[in-house]
Amino acid sequence: MNMHKGRGSVLVLAALLAVGAQQAFAQPGGVGPMAMRGAGAHGHGFAIEEAIASMKAQLNLDTSQQLMWDNAAAQRKAAREVGRASREQVRATMAAELAKAEPDLAALAAAADAARAEGQALRKKVRDAWLQMYATLSPAQKGVIRDALVAKMARAEQFRGRMQERMQQRRDGGG
């Protein structure tokens, strides 16, 4: 019974490590699906590339800008694929370790740390490609992005305010 309990603790710890590795790819600006959702998803800022990418239709890109756009988009797609492969590698490491009578939790932590570091490097590379493309935009095009970000921030602030009101009502016993 004690051994079964210990195995359950190891499974919980391993699951937490895996979630941590997956969250590394889910951060804003990251390479996973959640990364493409932009501001505030995890409270760490927003994905610059998503802010720019969401405005493509309004930007009327010239040929040079379109080429840079395509390059940045290709880098983002490639980074997402690397992220998927890295998450799969973490899962495989976890499965291999958990199949052992005495799993090496240090190996699990190292795999999660490596995935997180790789994800961070990829996020920076993708972000930099989008920033290079942004630097080529005209002041009018940059204004389109600025205006969209201002509107997005206002909507997020309104949402945050509504959630705070609801939480306060619940604390006060009104809902």
Short mmCIF file of C-alpha atoms in Angstrom, two decimals:
data_model
loop_
_atom_site.label_atom_id
_atom_site.label_comp_id
_atom_site.label_asym_id
_atom_site.label_seq_id
_atom_site.Cartn_x
_atom_site.Cartn_y
_atom_site.Cartn_z
CA MET A 1 0.00 0.00 0.00
CA ASN A 2 2.79 2.40 0.91
CA MET A 3 4.55 1.67 -2.39
CA HIS A 4 1.33 2.36 -4.29
CA LYS A 5 0.96 5.66 -2.47
CA GLY A 6 4.55 6.61 -3.36
CA ARG A 7 3.94 5.80 -7.03
CA GLY A 8 0.90 8.07 -6.99
CA SER A 9 3.02 10.91 -5.60
CA VAL A 10 5.60 10.36 -8.32
CA LEU A 11 2.87 10.42 -10.97
CA VAL A 12 1.50 13.69 -9.61
CA LEU A 13 4.96 15.25 -9.55
CA ALA A 14 5.69 14.03 -13.06
CA ALA A 15 2.39 15.43 -14.29
CA LEU A 16 3.23 18.79 -12.75
CA LEU A 17 6.61 18.78 -14.49
CA ALA A 18 4.94 17.97 -17.79
CA VAL A 19 2.41 20.74 -17.36
CA GLY A 20 5.25 23.15 -16.63
CA ALA A 21 7.03 22.14 -19.82
CA GLN A 22 3.85 22.49 -21.85
CA GLN A 23 3.14 25.90 -20.34
CA ALA A 24 6.56 27.03 -21.51
CA PHE A 25 5.22 26.67 -25.03
CA ALA A 26 1.88 28.19 -24.16
CA GLN A 27 3.18 31.55 -23.00
CA PRO A 28 2.32 34.66 -24.90
CA GLY A 29 4.79 35.05 -27.69
CA GLY A 30 5.41 31.32 -27.45
CA VAL A 31 5.34 28.68 -30.06
CA GLY A 32 2.29 26.71 -29.05
CA PRO A 33 -1.37 27.22 -29.87
CA MET A 34 -2.01 29.35 -26.79
CA ALA A 35 0.82 31.65 -27.78
CA MET A 36 -1.14 32.85 -30.76
CA ARG A 37 -3.93 34.24 -28.61
CA GLY A 38 -2.17 37.41 -27.64
CA ALA A 39 -2.42 39.69 -24.61
CA GLY A 40 -3.03 38.61 -21.11
CA ALA A 41 -3.46 34.87 -21.56
CA HIS A 42 -1.02 34.20 -18.73
CA GLY A 43 -0.48 37.68 -17.35
CA HIS A 44 3.01 38.01 -18.83
CA GLY A 45 2.31 40.51 -21.59
CA PHE A 46 1.29 39.76 -25.13
CA ALA A 47 2.55 38.19 -28.30
CA ILE A 48 3.89 40.99 -30.47
CA GLU A 49 3.69 38.81 -33.55
CA GLU A 50 -0.01 38.16 -32.95
CA ALA A 51 -0.70 41.86 -32.54
CA ILE A 52 0.91 42.52 -35.90
CA ALA A 53 -0.44 39.42 -37.64
CA SER A 54 -4.02 40.24 -36.71
CA MET A 55 -3.82 43.49 -38.65
CA LYS A 56 -2.62 42.17 -42.00
CA ALA A 57 -5.81 42.98 -43.91
CA GLN A 58 -5.69 46.62 -42.82
CA LEU A 59 -1.98 47.18 -43.51
CA ASN A 60 -1.91 47.06 -47.33
CA LEU A 61 1.62 45.68 -47.42
CA ASP A 62 3.96 46.41 -50.30
CA THR A 63 5.95 43.62 -51.98
CA SER A 64 8.98 43.94 -49.71
CA GLN A 65 6.86 44.02 -46.58
CA GLN A 66 4.86 41.02 -47.80
CA LEU A 67 8.09 39.06 -48.26
CA MET A 68 9.15 39.86 -44.69
CA TRP A 69 5.63 38.99 -43.51
CA ASP A 70 5.81 35.61 -45.22
CA ASN A 71 9.24 34.96 -43.68
CA ALA A 72 8.03 35.82 -40.16
CA ALA A 73 4.92 33.69 -40.62
CA ALA A 74 7.04 30.76 -41.80
CA GLN A 75 9.30 31.12 -38.77
CA ARG A 76 6.27 31.14 -36.48
CA LYS A 77 4.91 27.98 -38.12
CA ALA A 78 8.29 26.22 -37.91
CA ALA A 79 8.64 27.20 -34.25
CA ARG A 80 5.21 25.74 -33.51
CA GLU A 81 6.28 22.44 -35.07
CA VAL A 82 9.50 22.39 -33.04
CA GLY A 83 7.41 23.13 -29.95
CA ARG A 84 5.14 20.19 -30.65
CA ALA A 85 8.13 17.90 -31.11
CA SER A 86 9.71 19.17 -27.91
CA ARG A 87 6.51 18.57 -25.93
CA GLU A 88 6.36 15.06 -27.36
CA GLN A 89 9.96 14.49 -26.29
CA VAL A 90 9.12 15.60 -22.74
CA ARG A 91 6.16 13.21 -22.73
CA ALA A 92 8.36 10.35 -23.96
CA THR A 93 10.95 11.08 -21.28
CA MET A 94 8.22 11.13 -18.68
CA ALA A 95 6.74 7.85 -19.87
CA ALA A 96 10.17 6.19 -19.88
CA GLU A 97 10.98 7.39 -16.39
CA LEU A 98 7.59 6.52 -14.95
CA ALA A 99 7.91 3.00 -16.33
CA LYS A 100 10.86 2.50 -13.98
CA ALA A 101 10.46 1.32 -10.39
CA GLU A 102 12.42 4.41 -9.28
CA PRO A 103 11.92 7.22 -11.79
CA ASP A 104 14.69 9.78 -12.15
CA LEU A 105 12.89 13.02 -11.36
CA ALA A 106 16.05 14.96 -12.14
CA ALA A 107 15.84 13.63 -15.70
CA LEU A 108 12.22 14.79 -15.90
CA ALA A 109 13.14 18.22 -14.57
CA ALA A 110 16.05 18.47 -17.02
CA ALA A 111 13.77 17.58 -19.94
CA ALA A 112 11.23 20.19 -18.86
CA ASP A 113 13.95 22.81 -18.40
CA ALA A 114 15.43 22.05 -21.83
CA ALA A 115 11.99 22.36 -23.44
CA ARG A 116 11.40 25.66 -21.65
CA ALA A 117 14.79 27.06 -22.72
CA GLU A 118 14.26 25.97 -26.31
CA GLY A 119 10.81 27.53 -26.29
CA GLN A 120 12.17 30.82 -24.98
CA ALA A 121 14.85 30.95 -27.67
CA LEU A 122 12.29 30.20 -30.38
CA ARG A 123 9.89 32.85 -29.03
CA LYS A 124 12.61 35.48 -29.22
CA LYS A 125 13.57 34.48 -32.75
CA VAL A 126 9.98 34.63 -33.98
CA ARG A 127 9.31 37.90 -32.16
CA ASP A 128 12.43 39.45 -33.67
CA ALA A 129 11.34 38.49 -37.18
CA TRP A 130 7.99 40.21 -36.62
CA LEU A 131 9.69 43.26 -35.14
CA GLN A 132 11.95 43.49 -38.19
CA MET A 133 8.89 43.41 -40.41
CA TYR A 134 7.19 46.02 -38.22
CA ALA A 135 10.22 48.31 -38.59
CA THR A 136 9.59 48.44 -42.36
CA LEU A 137 6.03 49.73 -41.94
CA SER A 138 5.10 53.32 -42.70
CA PRO A 139 3.92 55.62 -39.91
CA ALA A 140 0.33 55.15 -41.15
CA GLN A 141 0.66 51.34 -41.03
CA LYS A 142 2.17 51.52 -37.54
CA GLY A 143 -0.75 53.72 -36.54
CA VAL A 144 -3.18 50.98 -37.59
CA ILE A 145 -1.41 48.55 -35.28
CA ARG A 146 -1.21 51.11 -32.46
CA ASP A 147 -4.93 51.89 -32.71
CA ALA A 148 -5.80 48.19 -32.68
CA LEU A 149 -3.62 47.63 -29.61
CA VAL A 150 -5.18 50.58 -27.80
CA ALA A 151 -8.65 49.18 -28.54
CA LYS A 152 -7.57 45.70 -27.43
CA MET A 153 -6.17 47.07 -24.18
CA ALA A 154 -9.38 48.98 -23.51
CA ARG A 155 -11.47 45.83 -24.08
CA ALA A 156 -9.17 43.84 -21.79
CA GLU A 157 -9.42 46.50 -19.10
CA GLN A 158 -13.22 46.55 -19.37
CA PHE A 159 -13.28 42.76 -19.07
CA ARG A 160 -10.95 42.90 -16.09
CA GLY A 161 -13.17 45.48 -14.43
CA ARG A 162 -16.29 43.35 -14.96
CA MET A 163 -14.53 40.30 -13.50
CA GLN A 164 -13.39 42.29 -10.47
CA GLU A 165 -16.95 43.52 -9.92
CA ARG A 166 -18.27 39.96 -10.11
CA MET A 167 -15.65 38.71 -7.69
CA GLN A 168 -16.44 41.54 -5.31
CA GLN A 169 -20.16 40.73 -5.52
CA ARG A 170 -19.41 37.10 -4.69
CA ARG A 171 -17.27 38.12 -1.73
CA ASP A 172 -20.05 40.40 -0.53
CA GLY A 173 -22.54 37.53 -0.81
CA GLY A 174 -24.48 39.05 -3.67
CA GLY A 175 -23.95 36.46 -6.32
#
